[in-house]
Amino acid sequence: MKLITLETYPGRNYEVLEMVKGTVVESKNIGRDFMAGMKTIVGGEIAGYTEMMDDARRVAVERMIKEAEALGADAIIGLRFGSSAIMQGAAEMLAYGTAIKFID
């Protein structure tokens, strides 16, 4: 599955199928959450949360691709990500775009 952030797919004719998305809510365990709180005192990257968000992006993209494949899509254009805090230590990650099918 081709994934691009452009709003169009250059050099190809295609039909637009529909918007597709994938979402996941991830959280860290209490031990990591405590260590993250300690890290805010001294500053620097909170690696546990970086890892959590990387995992969440990967899962959200996989779910979006499955939705597009079920439609018979060849690619997803206009790929975007969104995230929001659900509660302390948990975040939602959303991947979305437009599924297309090549016609040339």
PDB file of C-alpha atoms in Angstrom, residues 21-26 52-61 63 80-86 90-96:
ATOM      1  CA  LYS A  21      -8.729   5.883   9.367  1.00  0.00           C
ATOM      2  CA  GLY A  22      -7.057   3.899  12.082  1.00  0.00           C
ATOM      3  CA  THR A  23      -7.085   4.735  15.758  1.00  0.00           C
ATOM      4  CA  VAL A  24      -5.612   3.378  18.973  1.00  0.00           C
ATOM      5  CA  VAL A  25      -5.434   4.494  22.600  1.00  0.00           C
ATOM      6  CA  GLU A  26      -2.124   3.642  24.279  1.00  0.00           C
ATOM      7  CA  MET A  52       4.522   4.682  23.265  1.00  0.00           C
ATOM      8  CA  MET A  53       3.648   7.233  20.570  1.00  0.00           C
ATOM      9  CA  ASP A  54       5.790   5.435  17.947  1.00  0.00           C
ATOM     10  CA  ASP A  55       3.951   2.185  18.733  1.00  0.00           C
ATOM     11  CA  ALA A  56       0.593   3.966  18.603  1.00  0.00           C
ATOM     12  CA  ARG A  57       1.399   5.514  15.182  1.00  0.00           C
ATOM     13  CA  ARG A  58       2.406   2.111  13.821  1.00  0.00           C
ATOM     14  CA  VAL A  59      -0.817   0.447  15.025  1.00  0.00           C
ATOM     15  CA  ALA A  60      -2.996   3.316  13.761  1.00  0.00           C
ATOM     16  CA  VAL A  61      -1.381   3.124  10.296  1.00  0.00           C
ATOM     17  CA  ARG A  63      -5.499  -0.315  11.014  1.00  0.00           C
ATOM     18  CA  ARG A  80      -2.352  12.846   8.351  1.00  0.00           C
ATOM     19  CA  PHE A  81      -1.930  12.084  12.039  1.00  0.00           C
ATOM     20  CA  GLY A  82      -3.739  13.456  15.043  1.00  0.00           C
ATOM     21  CA  SER A  83      -3.322  12.789  18.725  1.00  0.00           C
ATOM     22  CA  SER A  84      -5.037  13.746  21.914  1.00  0.00           C
ATOM     23  CA  ALA A  85      -4.620  13.063  25.608  1.00  0.00           C
ATOM     24  CA  ILE A  86      -7.371  10.799  26.905  1.00  0.00           C
ATOM     25  CA  ALA A  90      -2.789   7.659  27.911  1.00  0.00           C
ATOM     26  CA  ALA A  91      -3.089   9.115  24.428  1.00  0.00           C
ATOM     27  CA  GLU A  92      -5.163   8.484  21.327  1.00  0.00           C
ATOM     28  CA  MET A  93      -3.379   8.327  17.983  1.00  0.00           C
ATOM     29  CA  LEU A  94      -5.367   8.742  14.770  1.00  0.00           C
ATOM     30  CA  ALA A  95      -4.082   8.133  11.232  1.00  0.00           C
ATOM     31  CA  TYR A  96      -6.343   9.139   8.349  1.00  0.00           C
TER      32      TYR A  96
END
